[in-house]
Coordinates of C-alpha atoms in Angstrom, one line a residue:
M16 CA 36.6 -40.1 -15.8
N17 CA 35.1 -40.6 -12.4
C18 CA 34.3 -44.1 -11.4
R19 CA 31.4 -45.1 -9.2
R20 CA 32.6 -47.7 -6.7
G21 CA 30.1 -50.0 -5.0
G22 CA 32.4 -51.1 -2.2
E23 CA 35.0 -48.8 -0.7
N24 CA 33.8 -47.0 2.4
P25 CA 36.4 -45.2 4.5
S26 CA 34.0 -45.0 7.5
T27 CA 33.7 -48.8 7.7
V28 CA 35.2 -50.0 11.0
N29 CA 36.6 -53.5 11.5
T30 CA 35.0 -54.5 14.8
S31 CA 37.2 -57.6 15.2
A32 CA 40.3 -55.5 15.3
S33 CA 39.0 -52.6 17.5
S34 CA 38.7 -52.6 21.3
H35 CA 36.0 -49.8 21.2
A36 CA 32.3 -50.4 20.6
V37 CA 30.9 -49.0 17.4
E38 CA 27.5 -47.5 17.4
A39 CA 25.3 -49.1 14.8
E40 CA 24.0 -46.9 12.0
P41 CA 20.3 -46.9 11.2
R42 CA 19.3 -49.3 8.5
L43 CA 18.3 -47.6 5.2
P44 CA 15.9 -48.7 2.4
V45 CA 17.1 -51.1 -0.3
G46 CA 19.0 -49.3 -3.0
D47 CA 19.6 -46.1 -1.1
V48 CA 22.9 -44.4 -1.2
R49 CA 24.6 -42.7 1.7
P50 CA 27.7 -40.5 1.2
T51 CA 30.2 -41.7 3.8
D52 CA 33.2 -39.5 2.8
V53 CA 32.3 -36.3 0.9
S54 CA 35.9 -35.1 0.7
K55 CA 36.9 -38.2 -1.3
G56 CA 33.7 -38.4 -3.3
I57 CA 33.0 -42.1 -2.4
L58 CA 29.5 -43.4 -2.0
A59 CA 28.6 -46.7 -0.2
P60 CA 25.4 -48.3 -1.4
V61 CA 23.1 -49.8 1.1
F62 CA 22.1 -53.3 0.0
E63 CA 19.3 -55.6 0.8
G64 CA 18.7 -56.1 4.5
G65 CA 20.4 -52.7 5.3
A66 CA 24.0 -53.9 4.7
R67 CA 26.7 -51.6 3.4
G68 CA 29.1 -52.5 0.7
S69 CA 32.7 -53.4 1.5
R70 CA 35.9 -53.2 -0.5
D71 CA 35.8 -56.8 -1.8
G72 CA 32.3 -56.5 -3.1
R73 CA 30.8 -58.4 -0.1
A74 CA 28.2 -57.0 2.2
E75 CA 28.6 -56.3 5.9
G76 CA 25.7 -57.6 7.9
G77 CA 23.8 -59.0 4.8
D78 CA 23.3 -62.8 4.8
G79 CA 23.3 -64.4 1.4
F80 CA 23.9 -61.1 -0.4
R81 CA 27.0 -61.9 -2.3
D82 CA 25.4 -64.7 -4.4
S83 CA 22.6 -62.4 -5.5
L84 CA 24.6 -59.2 -6.1
A85 CA 25.7 -59.9 -9.7
D86 CA 22.2 -61.2 -10.7
S87 CA 20.4 -58.1 -9.4
G88 CA 22.1 -55.7 -11.8
L89 CA 21.2 -52.8 -9.5
F90 CA 24.7 -51.8 -8.4
G91 CA 26.9 -53.1 -11.2
G92 CA 29.9 -55.3 -10.9
P93 CA 30.8 -58.4 -12.8
S94 CA 29.8 -61.9 -11.8
D95 CA 32.1 -64.6 -10.5
Q96 CA 32.0 -66.3 -13.9
Q97 CA 33.0 -63.1 -15.7
R98 CA 35.9 -62.5 -13.3
A99 CA 37.1 -66.0 -13.7
S100 CA 36.9 -65.8 -17.5
A101 CA 38.8 -62.5 -17.5
G102 CA 42.0 -64.1 -16.2
S103 CA 44.3 -63.1 -13.4
G104 CA 46.1 -60.2 -15.1
E105 CA 45.7 -56.8 -13.3
E106 CA 45.1 -54.9 -16.4
E107 CA 42.6 -57.3 -17.9
E108 CA 39.4 -55.7 -19.0
I109 CA 36.2 -57.0 -17.5
I110 CA 32.8 -56.4 -19.3
D111 CA 29.5 -57.7 -18.1
D112 CA 26.4 -58.7 -20.1
Q113 CA 25.1 -55.1 -20.1
G114 CA 28.3 -53.7 -21.7
H115 CA 29.7 -52.1 -18.5
D116 CA 33.4 -51.8 -18.2
Y117 CA 35.0 -52.4 -14.8
D118 CA 38.4 -52.1 -13.2
E119 CA 39.9 -54.8 -10.9
D120 CA 37.9 -53.4 -7.9
G121 CA 34.6 -53.6 -9.7
A122 CA 34.2 -49.9 -10.3
V123 CA 32.2 -48.8 -13.4
C124 CA 34.5 -47.0 -15.7
F125 CA 32.5 -46.9 -18.9
E126 CA 28.8 -47.0 -19.6
P127 CA 27.5 -47.2 -23.2
S128 CA 25.7 -44.0 -24.3
G129 CA 22.9 -46.0 -25.7
E130 CA 21.9 -47.2 -22.3
A131 CA 21.5 -43.7 -20.8
P132 CA 20.2 -41.2 -23.4
H133 CA 19.8 -38.5 -20.7
R134 CA 23.6 -38.4 -20.4
Q135 CA 24.2 -37.6 -24.0
A136 CA 25.3 -34.1 -25.1
R137 CA 22.6 -31.6 -25.7
V138 CA 23.0 -30.1 -29.1
P139 CA 21.2 -27.3 -31.0
P140 CA 18.3 -28.4 -33.2
D141 CA 19.0 -29.1 -36.8
V142 CA 18.2 -26.2 -39.1
P143 CA 16.5 -27.1 -42.3
V144 CA 17.8 -25.9 -45.7
P145 CA 15.1 -23.7 -47.3
S146 CA 14.3 -23.7 -51.0
A147 CA 14.7 -20.6 -53.2
E148 CA 11.0 -20.1 -53.2
M149 CA 10.8 -20.3 -49.4
V150 CA 13.5 -17.6 -49.2
R151 CA 11.8 -15.4 -51.7
R152 CA 8.4 -15.5 -49.9
H153 CA 10.1 -15.1 -46.5
K154 CA 11.7 -11.9 -47.6
A155 CA 8.5 -10.6 -49.2
S156 CA 6.7 -11.1 -45.9
G157 CA 9.2 -8.7 -44.3
H158 CA 11.0 -11.6 -42.5
C159 CA 7.9 -12.4 -40.4
P160 CA 7.7 -14.8 -38.9
Y161 CA 11.2 -15.5 -37.6
R162 CA 13.1 -18.3 -39.4
P163 CA 16.2 -19.9 -38.0
W164 CA 17.7 -20.5 -41.4
C165 CA 17.6 -16.7 -42.3
E166 CA 20.8 -14.9 -41.5
A167 CA 19.1 -11.5 -41.2
C168 CA 16.5 -13.0 -38.8
V169 CA 19.1 -14.6 -36.6
R170 CA 21.4 -11.6 -36.5
G171 CA 18.5 -9.2 -35.7
A172 CA 16.0 -11.2 -33.6
A173 CA 17.5 -14.4 -32.3
N174 CA 16.6 -15.0 -28.6
H175 CA 18.2 -16.7 -25.7
P176 CA 16.4 -19.9 -24.6
A177 CA 12.9 -18.7 -23.6
H178 CA 11.7 -18.9 -20.0
K179 CA 8.5 -20.7 -19.2
K180 CA 5.6 -18.6 -20.3
R181 CA 3.1 -17.6 -17.6
E182 CA -0.6 -18.3 -18.2
E183 CA -2.4 -15.3 -19.6
Q184 CA -5.1 -13.7 -17.6
P185 CA -8.6 -13.9 -19.2
V186 CA -9.5 -11.0 -21.4
G187 CA -12.4 -8.8 -20.3
D188 CA -15.4 -7.8 -22.3
L189 CA -14.1 -4.3 -23.1
P190 CA -11.4 -3.9 -25.7
E191 CA -8.1 -3.1 -24.1
L192 CA -5.1 -1.4 -25.7
H193 CA -1.6 -1.1 -24.1
S194 CA 0.7 1.7 -25.2
D195 CA 4.2 2.9 -24.4
Y196 CA 7.0 5.1 -25.8
G197 CA 10.4 3.7 -26.8
F198 CA 13.6 5.1 -28.2
F199 CA 15.5 3.6 -31.1
R200 CA 19.1 4.8 -31.7
D201 CA 22.1 4.0 -33.8
K202 CA 24.2 2.8 -30.9
K203 CA 24.1 2.9 -27.1
G204 CA 24.4 6.3 -25.6
D205 CA 23.9 8.1 -29.0
K206 CA 21.4 10.8 -27.9
E207 CA 21.7 12.7 -31.2
N208 CA 20.7 9.9 -33.5
T209 CA 17.6 8.8 -31.6
V210 CA 14.0 8.6 -32.6
T211 CA 10.8 8.3 -30.5
V212 CA 8.5 5.3 -31.2
L213 CA 4.9 4.9 -30.0
V214 CA 3.8 1.3 -29.8
T215 CA 0.2 0.1 -29.2
K216 CA -0.9 -3.5 -28.7
D217 CA -4.4 -4.8 -28.8
R218 CA -4.8 -7.4 -26.0
K219 CA -7.5 -9.4 -27.7
S220 CA -6.1 -9.8 -31.2
K221 CA -2.4 -9.4 -30.2
G222 CA -2.1 -7.0 -33.1
V223 CA 0.4 -4.1 -32.9
C224 CA 0.9 -0.7 -34.3
A225 CA 4.1 1.3 -34.2
H226 CA 5.0 4.8 -35.4
V227 CA 7.9 7.1 -35.2
V228 CA 6.5 10.4 -33.9
P229 CA 8.0 13.9 -34.1
R230 CA 8.2 14.0 -30.3
K231 CA 6.6 12.6 -27.1
G232 CA 3.2 13.9 -26.2
V233 CA 0.8 15.5 -28.6
G234 CA 3.6 16.6 -31.0
G235 CA 1.7 18.7 -33.4
G236 CA -1.4 16.5 -33.6
F237 CA 0.0 13.7 -35.8
A238 CA 0.3 11.2 -32.9
V239 CA -3.3 11.9 -31.7
K240 CA -4.9 11.4 -35.2
Q241 CA -2.8 8.3 -35.8
Y242 CA -3.8 6.8 -32.5
V243 CA -7.4 7.3 -33.3
R244 CA -6.9 5.6 -36.7
D245 CA -5.1 2.7 -35.0
I246 CA -8.1 2.1 -32.7
K247 CA -10.3 1.8 -35.8
R248 CA -7.7 -0.4 -37.4
F249 CA -8.3 -3.0 -34.6
G250 CA -12.0 -2.8 -35.3
Y251 CA -13.2 -0.8 -32.3
R252 CA -15.9 1.9 -32.8
H253 CA -17.2 2.0 -29.3
K254 CA -15.9 2.0 -25.7
V255 CA -12.3 1.0 -25.2
V256 CA -9.8 0.9 -22.3
I257 CA -6.3 2.3 -22.9
R258 CA -3.6 1.4 -20.4
T259 CA -0.2 3.3 -20.3
D260 CA 2.5 4.1 -17.7
G261 CA 2.3 7.1 -15.5
E262 CA 4.5 9.4 -17.6
Y263 CA 2.9 12.8 -18.3
A264 CA 3.7 12.9 -22.0
I265 CA 1.7 9.7 -22.9
R266 CA -1.1 10.5 -20.4
D267 CA -1.5 13.9 -22.2
L268 CA -1.6 12.1 -25.5
I269 CA -4.3 9.6 -24.5
D270 CA -6.4 12.4 -23.0
K271 CA -6.3 14.2 -26.4
V272 CA -7.3 10.9 -28.0
A273 CA -10.2 10.5 -25.7
N274 CA -11.4 14.0 -26.5
L275 CA -11.2 13.4 -30.2
R276 CA -13.1 10.1 -30.2
A277 CA -16.8 10.1 -30.4
S278 CA -17.1 7.1 -28.2
E279 CA -16.2 6.6 -24.5
T280 CA -12.5 6.1 -23.7
V281 CA -11.4 4.7 -20.3
T282 CA -7.8 5.5 -19.4
E283 CA -5.7 3.6 -16.9
H284 CA -2.2 4.5 -15.7
T285 CA 0.3 2.3 -13.9
P286 CA 1.9 3.4 -10.7
P287 CA 4.9 5.7 -11.2
G288 CA 8.2 3.7 -11.4
D289 CA 6.5 0.4 -11.9
S290 CA 7.5 -0.6 -15.4
K291 CA 6.4 -4.2 -15.1
A292 CA 2.8 -3.1 -14.6
N293 CA 2.7 -2.3 -18.3
G294 CA 4.5 -5.4 -19.4
T295 CA 2.2 -6.0 -22.4
A296 CA 3.3 -2.8 -24.1
E297 CA 7.0 -3.4 -23.2
R298 CA 6.9 -6.8 -24.8
A299 CA 5.3 -5.3 -27.9
M300 CA 8.1 -2.8 -28.0
Q301 CA 10.7 -5.5 -27.9
S302 CA 9.0 -7.4 -30.8
I303 CA 9.0 -4.2 -32.9
E304 CA 12.6 -3.5 -32.0
K305 CA 13.7 -6.9 -33.2
Q306 CA 11.7 -6.8 -36.4
C307 CA 13.0 -3.3 -37.2
R308 CA 16.5 -4.6 -36.6
V309 CA 16.0 -7.4 -39.0
L310 CA 14.5 -5.2 -41.8
K311 CA 17.2 -2.6 -41.3
L312 CA 20.0 -5.2 -41.5
E313 CA 18.6 -6.6 -44.8
L314 CA 18.2 -3.2 -46.4
E315 CA 21.7 -2.2 -45.4
E316 CA 23.1 -5.1 -47.5
Q317 CA 22.1 -3.0 -50.6
A318 CA 21.8 0.6 -49.3
G319 CA 24.8 0.6 -46.9
N320 CA 24.6 1.6 -43.3
F321 CA 22.1 4.3 -42.6
S322 CA 20.9 6.2 -39.4
V323 CA 17.6 5.8 -37.7
R324 CA 17.2 9.5 -38.5
H325 CA 17.0 8.7 -42.2
H326 CA 13.6 9.5 -43.7
I327 CA 13.0 5.8 -44.5
F328 CA 13.2 4.6 -40.9
P329 CA 9.7 5.8 -39.9
W330 CA 8.2 3.8 -42.8
L331 CA 10.3 0.8 -41.8
V332 CA 8.9 0.9 -38.2
A333 CA 5.3 1.0 -39.4
H334 CA 6.1 -1.9 -41.8
A335 CA 7.6 -3.9 -39.0
A336 CA 4.3 -3.7 -37.0
D337 CA 2.3 -4.4 -40.1
V338 CA 4.1 -7.7 -40.9
I339 CA 3.9 -8.8 -37.3
T340 CA 0.1 -8.3 -37.3
K341 CA -0.3 -10.1 -40.6
F342 CA 2.0 -13.0 -40.4
Q343 CA 2.9 -13.9 -36.8
V344 CA 0.9 -17.0 -35.8
H345 CA -0.3 -17.2 -32.2
A346 CA -1.0 -20.2 -30.0
D347 CA -4.5 -20.7 -31.4
G348 CA -3.1 -21.1 -34.9
L349 CA -4.4 -17.6 -36.0
T350 CA -2.6 -14.4 -36.9
S351 CA -3.7 -11.1 -35.4
Y352 CA -5.0 -10.1 -38.9
E353 CA -7.2 -13.2 -39.0
R354 CA -8.5 -12.4 -35.5
I355 CA -9.4 -8.9 -36.6
K356 CA -10.8 -9.5 -40.1
G357 CA -11.8 -13.2 -39.9
R358 CA -9.7 -14.3 -42.9
A359 CA -6.1 -14.8 -43.8
Y360 CA -4.2 -11.9 -45.5
S361 CA -3.9 -12.5 -49.2
G362 CA -2.5 -9.2 -50.5
M363 CA 0.7 -9.0 -52.5
M364 CA 3.8 -8.2 -50.5
L365 CA 7.3 -7.1 -51.7
N366 CA 10.7 -6.7 -50.1
F367 CA 11.0 -3.5 -48.1
G368 CA 13.0 -0.9 -50.2
Q369 CA 12.6 -2.9 -53.4
S370 CA 12.5 -1.1 -56.7
I371 CA 9.0 -1.2 -58.4
L372 CA 7.0 0.2 -61.2
Y373 CA 3.7 1.8 -60.1
K374 CA 0.7 2.9 -62.2
V375 CA 0.6 6.6 -62.6
S376 CA -3.1 7.0 -63.0
P377 CA -6.0 4.5 -63.2
K378 CA -7.4 6.4 -66.2
T379 CA -5.5 7.3 -69.3
S380 CA -6.6 8.8 -72.6
G381 CA -5.9 7.2 -75.9
G382 CA -3.0 8.6 -77.9
E383 CA -1.0 9.9 -75.0
M384 CA 2.7 9.0 -75.3
G385 CA 3.6 9.6 -71.7
A386 CA 4.7 6.7 -69.4
R387 CA 1.9 4.9 -67.7
W388 CA 4.2 3.3 -65.1
E389 CA 6.9 5.1 -63.2
K390 CA 9.8 3.9 -61.0
G391 CA 9.4 3.9 -57.3
M392 CA 10.6 2.2 -54.1
W393 CA 8.2 0.0 -52.1
I394 CA 8.0 0.9 -48.4
G395 CA 4.8 -0.8 -47.1
K396 CA 1.1 -1.3 -47.3
R397 CA -2.0 0.6 -46.0
F398 CA -3.9 -1.5 -43.6
A399 CA -7.4 -0.4 -44.4
S400 CA -7.3 -0.2 -48.2
D401 CA -4.3 -2.5 -48.8
E402 CA -2.8 0.1 -51.1
H403 CA 0.9 0.1 -51.7
I404 CA 3.0 2.8 -50.1
L405 CA 5.9 3.9 -52.3
A406 CA 8.6 6.6 -52.6
T407 CA 8.7 8.4 -55.9
A408 CA 11.6 9.9 -57.8
S409 CA 10.8 13.4 -56.4
G410 CA 11.3 12.1 -52.9
S411 CA 7.7 12.3 -51.8
V412 CA 5.6 9.4 -50.6
A413 CA 2.5 8.3 -52.5
R414 CA 0.2 5.3 -52.7
S415 CA -1.0 3.1 -55.5
S416 CA -3.2 0.1 -56.0
A417 CA -1.2 -1.3 -58.9
V418 CA 2.5 -2.0 -58.6
K419 CA 4.9 -4.6 -60.0
P420 CA 8.5 -5.5 -59.3
H421 CA 11.0 -3.6 -61.5
P422 CA 12.2 -6.0 -64.2
E423 CA 15.8 -5.0 -64.0
L424 CA 16.5 -3.3 -60.7
S425 CA 16.1 -4.8 -57.2
F426 CA 17.3 -1.7 -55.5
D427 CA 17.7 1.9 -56.6
S428 CA 20.1 4.0 -54.5
L429 CA 18.9 7.2 -56.2
L430 CA 15.4 6.7 -54.9
F431 CA 16.7 5.8 -51.5
D432 CA 18.8 9.0 -51.2
A433 CA 16.1 11.2 -52.6
L434 CA 13.4 10.2 -50.1
V435 CA 12.2 13.2 -48.0
G436 CA 8.6 12.2 -47.2
V437 CA 7.7 11.0 -43.7
P438 CA 4.4 9.8 -42.2
W439 CA 3.5 13.2 -40.7
D440 CA 4.7 15.0 -43.9
P441 CA 4.5 12.7 -47.0
E442 CA 5.5 15.4 -49.4
G443 CA 8.5 16.4 -47.3
K444 CA 7.6 20.1 -47.3
R445 CA 8.1 20.5 -43.5
E446 CA 11.5 19.6 -42.1
I447 CA 10.2 18.2 -38.8
G448 CA 12.2 15.4 -37.4
P449 CA 12.0 13.4 -34.1
E450 CA 13.9 16.1 -32.2
G451 CA 14.6 18.6 -35.0
P452 CA 15.4 18.5 -38.7
V453 CA 15.7 15.0 -40.2
E454 CA 18.9 14.1 -42.0
G455 CA 18.4 13.0 -45.6

């Protein structure tokens, strides 16, 4: 342990024993500290009157300083009474009234941790232990928001310590949407197992939409129609501003969106090569990526590892954006859903991929012996109607307003493997994948 000595100064010159004149050093303020020998790590405090400490605890050039040194408590060191009571032994321990431990030269060797809390070790915050009900509701909300006690959340979305957030620029009068493409893959460098994701963020509500698309650009018309639906989802029916990067594929997409909308659409493109100019969309992509990773990790605990090319992954991406919009609370204490609709979301949510029973038809005739509820797999909610999206036993994707958890099964691998429907082809009749046929 390093000791702070208040006396020793190798640059101190004994003027009585030297024949050469010593140039006087400038006097420093009281309590200042001047390093006199950096190579040895020794500091000489400047005491009252500009005097510098000496080896025996006295001050050079300071009249009457020695009597007040122990009482001041500024620079440590035991008083004469404490030294006398400690005895004459070299190894005798000397402790003053403040609990400081000194060696025979008056150097502080120990300081109680209670006296200096800023010197205590910095430890991670204590993580609370959740109840079973908290865990159940957290999983039903799609692991949104992030919880430090959830293993899937930590493994998939834990951050390094955040940097200081910059103040946001004021939002203009016109609605402003930020969009960008991203690529999700099974592992780094795996170009074959890669999907294209289109993310859009509303600057005002902070709501996000995310969709796996067949390919970048117009891509058969699905992305264009979906983007128009997303604009309506944010509540915009009139003039909007859409900001993207300068890539041709996304510019072509937004041009087609502008042509399809009945209202005016203002398009803005960032300079080529300047990725930071579209930072809002890039941060939204990072949030979607983390949420997808969390949901995928949890589903893999029951389904086993599966590729991003699996038919369920496009539904997982859309669900990740949905739970962020509905459950992530912002600085003003509101979620994006509450900003858009003016009320908190109160619909029923289930675990992604959970086995369910869904109502076959709202109307049934008396005397029919067929099943009124069928098995399915829950894969999300529709934003506008709040209907449940589910995978059926035939592999197609349907929607229903009435579902309930399966009383016996939490996960059905047969339904998972049979799924062939994707957002641009719910019945699975067209084998169109992100870059070709989708692996089942």
